[in-house]
Amino acid sequence: MADITMYELPGCPYCTKVRSKLDDLELEYDVIEVPRSHSDRTEVERVSGQTGVPVITDEAHDVEGMHESDDIVAYLEETYA
């Protein structure tokens, strides 16, 4: 099990942006696909306080429920590049 977990919706361009950065940095990560309906996204809401994606958690750095693709990419670059 990887330290980083990404919550995503297939086809989401913001999720693709984050996934590309994770892959560029050659990081191991787990993916949890969320339901299309926001009302069914209980797990991502529990983790991040909202239902949008992408969201990441990073156990190695005590990051729980970071959202907003630009913020996630900046965090990944700062922490792992």
N, CA and C of each residue as an Amber inpcrd file, in Angstrom:
protein
   243
   0.8400000  -1.1900000   0.0000000   0.0000000   0.0000000   0.0000000
   0.8830000   1.2510000   0.0000000   0.6090000   2.1690000  -0.9000000
   1.3910000   3.3900000  -1.0380000   0.9960000   4.4210000   0.0170000
   1.9090000   5.3540000   0.3050000   1.6080000   6.4350000   1.2450000
   0.5930000   7.4210000   0.6750000   0.6250000   7.6020000  -0.6390000
  -0.2630000   8.5680000  -1.2910000  -1.4880000   7.8400000  -1.8290000
  -2.6570000   8.4030000  -1.5480000  -3.9090000   7.9120000  -2.1070000
  -4.5620000   9.0640000  -2.8530000  -5.0150000   8.7890000  -4.0600000
  -5.6840000   9.7920000  -4.8750000  -7.1270000   9.3700000  -5.1100000
  -8.0380000  10.2750000  -4.8440000  -9.4530000  10.0750000  -5.1390000
  -9.7160000  10.7700000  -6.4660000 -10.2990000  10.0430000  -7.4050000
 -10.4960000  10.6130000  -8.7370000 -11.7730000  10.1010000  -9.3740000
 -12.1570000  10.8040000 -10.4200000 -13.2680000  10.4120000 -11.2800000
 -12.6860000  10.2090000 -12.6750000 -12.8180000   9.0290000 -13.2580000
 -12.2800000   8.8070000 -14.5980000 -12.7970000   9.8630000 -15.5850000
 -11.8910000  10.3810000 -16.3930000 -12.2440000  11.3860000 -17.3780000
 -12.1620000  12.8150000 -16.8670000 -11.9050000  12.9970000 -15.5860000
 -11.7900000  14.3340000 -14.9970000 -10.4400000  14.9450000 -15.3940000
 -10.4370000  16.0900000 -16.0930000  -9.1660000  16.6760000 -16.5350000
  -8.2860000  17.1350000 -15.3720000  -8.8820000  17.5550000 -14.2730000
  -8.0970000  17.9770000 -13.1130000  -7.4220000  16.7750000 -12.4570000
  -8.1220000  15.6570000 -12.4610000  -7.5460000  14.4190000 -11.9330000
  -6.3920000  13.9500000 -12.8220000  -6.5680000  14.0690000 -14.1260000
  -5.5180000  13.6940000 -15.0730000  -4.2670000  14.5290000 -14.8430000
  -4.4500000  15.8050000 -14.5670000  -3.3190000  16.6990000 -14.2930000
  -2.5240000  16.2120000 -13.0880000  -3.2160000  15.8480000 -12.0160000
  -2.5500000  15.3730000 -10.8020000  -1.9000000  14.0150000 -11.0450000
  -2.6110000  13.1420000 -11.7120000  -2.0650000  11.8100000 -11.9990000
  -0.8000000  11.9290000 -12.8490000  -0.7880000  12.8430000 -13.8060000
   0.3930000  13.0570000 -14.6450000   1.5870000  13.5000000 -13.8060000
   1.3500000  14.3770000 -12.8430000   2.4440000  14.8340000 -11.9770000
   2.9550000  13.6900000 -11.1090000   2.0470000  12.8940000 -10.5530000
   2.4500000  11.7290000  -9.7660000   3.3100000  10.7890000 -10.6100000
   2.8940000  10.5600000 -11.8540000   3.6420000   9.6750000 -12.7480000
   4.9790000  10.2870000 -13.1450000   4.9950000  11.5950000 -13.4240000
   6.2470000  12.2720000 -13.7870000   7.2840000  12.1560000 -12.6740000
   6.8130000  12.2170000 -11.4360000   7.7120000  12.1240000 -10.2860000
   7.9860000  10.6700000  -9.8830000   7.4080000   9.7440000 -10.6300000
   7.5720000   8.3150000 -10.4040000   7.2110000   7.9060000  -8.9790000
   6.1020000   8.4670000  -8.4950000   5.6300000   8.1730000  -7.1460000
   4.6490000   7.0050000  -7.1750000   4.7030000   6.1820000  -6.1580000
   3.7160000   5.1260000  -6.0020000   2.4940000   5.7240000  -5.3270000
   1.3170000   5.3490000  -5.8210000   0.0840000   5.8580000  -5.2300000
  -1.0550000   4.8980000  -5.5010000  -2.0180000   4.9320000  -4.6050000
  -3.2360000   4.1520000  -4.7750000  -4.3160000   5.0790000  -5.3140000
  -5.2310000   4.5190000  -6.0810000  -6.3230000   5.2970000  -6.6650000
  -7.6500000   4.7510000  -6.1520000  -8.5080000   5.6650000  -5.7380000
  -9.8760000   5.3170000  -5.3840000 -10.7840000   6.1010000  -6.3250000
 -11.5410000   5.3800000  -7.1430000 -12.4740000   6.0310000  -8.0530000
 -13.7510000   6.3580000  -7.2870000 -14.1630000   7.6050000  -7.3780000
 -15.3630000   8.0460000  -6.6740000 -16.5740000   7.9140000  -7.5950000
 -17.7600000   7.8010000  -7.0170000 -18.9730000   7.7420000  -7.8390000
 -19.1920000   9.0580000  -8.5960000 -19.8790000   8.9790000  -9.7000000
 -20.1680000  10.1860000 -10.4960000 -21.0480000  11.1600000  -9.7140000
 -21.9860000  10.6490000  -8.9560000 -22.9090000  11.4930000  -8.1990000
 -22.2350000  12.0450000  -6.9440000 -22.2460000  13.3650000  -6.8000000
 -21.6400000  13.9990000  -5.6210000 -22.2720000  13.4990000  -4.3270000
 -23.5550000  13.2130000  -4.3550000 -24.2320000  12.7810000  -3.1310000
 -23.7770000  11.3940000  -2.6770000 -23.1440000  10.6390000  -3.5620000
 -22.6490000   9.3050000  -3.2120000 -21.1690000   9.2940000  -2.8340000
 -20.5410000  10.4410000  -2.8100000 -19.0980000  10.5150000  -2.5340000
 -18.8130000  10.6760000  -1.0450000 -19.3270000   9.7710000  -0.2640000
 -19.2070000   9.8980000   1.1910000 -17.7760000   9.7340000   1.6790000
 -17.0150000   8.8430000   1.0480000 -15.6440000   8.6290000   1.5120000
 -14.7670000   9.8540000   1.2680000 -14.8410000  10.4230000   0.0730000
 -14.0180000  11.6050000  -0.2080000 -14.4840000  12.7920000   0.6360000
 -15.7680000  12.8780000   0.9260000 -16.2670000  13.9480000   1.7870000
 -15.7530000  13.7730000   3.2190000 -15.6970000  12.5420000   3.6830000
 -15.1680000  12.2760000   5.0280000 -13.6950000  12.6730000   5.1100000
 -12.9400000  12.4060000   4.0580000 -11.5050000  12.6810000   4.0500000
 -11.2020000  14.1660000   3.8990000 -11.9720000  14.8560000   3.0440000
 -11.5970000  16.2270000   2.6780000 -12.6040000  17.3010000   3.0810000
 -13.7880000  16.8950000   3.5210000 -14.7950000  17.8820000   3.8880000
 -15.5890000  18.4240000   2.7110000 -15.3410000  17.8900000   1.5190000
 -16.0680000  18.3200000   0.3220000 -16.1380000  17.1470000  -0.6410000
 -16.8850000  17.2900000  -1.7390000 -17.1120000  16.1520000  -2.6320000
 -16.4220000  16.2660000  -3.9820000 -15.6740000  17.3320000  -4.2010000
 -14.9740000  17.4840000  -5.4750000 -13.7240000  16.6250000  -5.5330000
 -13.2620000  16.3630000  -6.7420000 -12.0120000  15.6410000  -6.9630000
 -11.1720000  16.4320000  -7.9540000  -9.8730000  16.2720000  -7.9420000
  -9.0920000  15.2800000  -7.2180000  -8.8650000  15.6700000  -5.7550000
  -8.5960000  14.6430000  -4.9640000  -8.2030000  14.7900000  -3.5660000
  -7.0750000  13.8000000  -3.3320000  -6.0590000  14.2230000  -2.5710000
  -5.0240000  13.2690000  -2.1880000  -4.8530000  13.2550000  -0.6770000
  -4.3690000  12.1270000  -0.2000000  -3.8500000  12.0140000   1.1590000
  -2.4140000  11.5270000   1.0170000  -1.5730000  11.9230000   1.9550000
  -0.1690000  11.5030000   1.9480000   0.2170000  11.1900000   3.3840000
   0.1510000   9.9290000   3.7340000   0.4170000   9.5090000   5.1060000
   1.8310000   9.8390000   5.5460000   2.7890000   9.8150000   4.6340000
   4.1840000  10.0800000   4.9830000   4.3930000  11.5080000   5.4710000
   3.5170000  12.4170000   5.0630000   3.6650000  13.8320000   5.4200000
   2.4280000  14.3850000   6.1260000   1.6000000  13.5050000   6.6660000
   0.4030000  13.8960000   7.4180000  -0.5240000  14.8230000   6.6400000
  -0.6410000  14.5860000   5.3450000  -1.5660000  15.3550000   4.5090000
  -2.8530000  14.5480000   4.4060000  -3.9450000  15.1540000   4.8180000
  -5.2360000  14.4750000   4.8260000  -6.2360000  15.3140000   4.0500000
  -6.6300000  14.8360000   2.8750000  -7.7110000  15.4760000   2.1400000
  -7.3600000  16.7690000   1.4330000  -6.1770000  16.8380000   0.8090000
  -5.8280000  18.0300000   0.0330000  -6.5990000  17.9950000  -1.2830000
  -7.2340000  19.1200000  -1.6250000  -7.9680000  19.1970000  -2.8850000
  -7.4770000  20.4000000  -3.6710000  -8.0260000  20.6190000  -4.8300000
  -7.6060000  21.6330000  -5.8020000  -6.3490000  21.1640000  -6.5310000
  -6.4860000  20.8730000  -7.7880000  -5.4010000  20.2760000  -8.5720000
  -4.1320000  21.1170000  -8.5740000  -4.2410000  22.4430000  -8.6850000
  -3.0460000  23.2880000  -8.6820000  -2.3080000  23.2020000  -7.3450000
  -3.0480000  23.1680000  -6.2500000  -2.4360000  23.0450000  -4.9240000
  -1.7520000  21.6910000  -4.7680000  -2.3900000  20.6380000  -5.2660000
  -1.8130000  19.2960000  -5.1700000  -0.5280000  19.2140000  -5.9800000
  -0.5500000  19.7140000  -7.2060000   0.6430000  19.6760000  -8.0610000
   1.7770000  20.4640000  -7.4120000   1.4850000  21.6410000  -6.8720000
   2.5130000  22.4450000  -6.2020000   3.0730000  21.6980000  -4.9930000
   2.2130000  21.0660000  -4.2220000   2.6500000  20.2860000  -3.0690000
   3.5610000  19.1430000  -3.5040000   3.1720000  18.4150000  -4.5280000
   3.9720000  17.2880000  -5.0060000   5.3370000  17.7510000  -5.5000000
   5.3830000  18.8590000  -6.2410000   6.6520000  19.3840000  -6.7220000
   7.5450000  19.8110000  -5.5660000   6.9670000  20.5090000  -4.5990000
   7.7350000  21.0060000  -3.4620000   8.2410000  19.8550000  -2.5810000
   7.4290000  18.8320000  -2.4250000   7.7470000  17.7530000  -1.4880000
   8.5980000  16.6540000  -2.1260000   8.3670000  16.3460000  -3.4050000
   8.9710000  15.1640000  -3.9970000   9.8970000  15.4250000  -5.1880000
   9.9300000  16.6360000  -5.7170000  10.7660000  16.8910000  -6.8970000
  12.2370000  17.0000000  -6.5360000
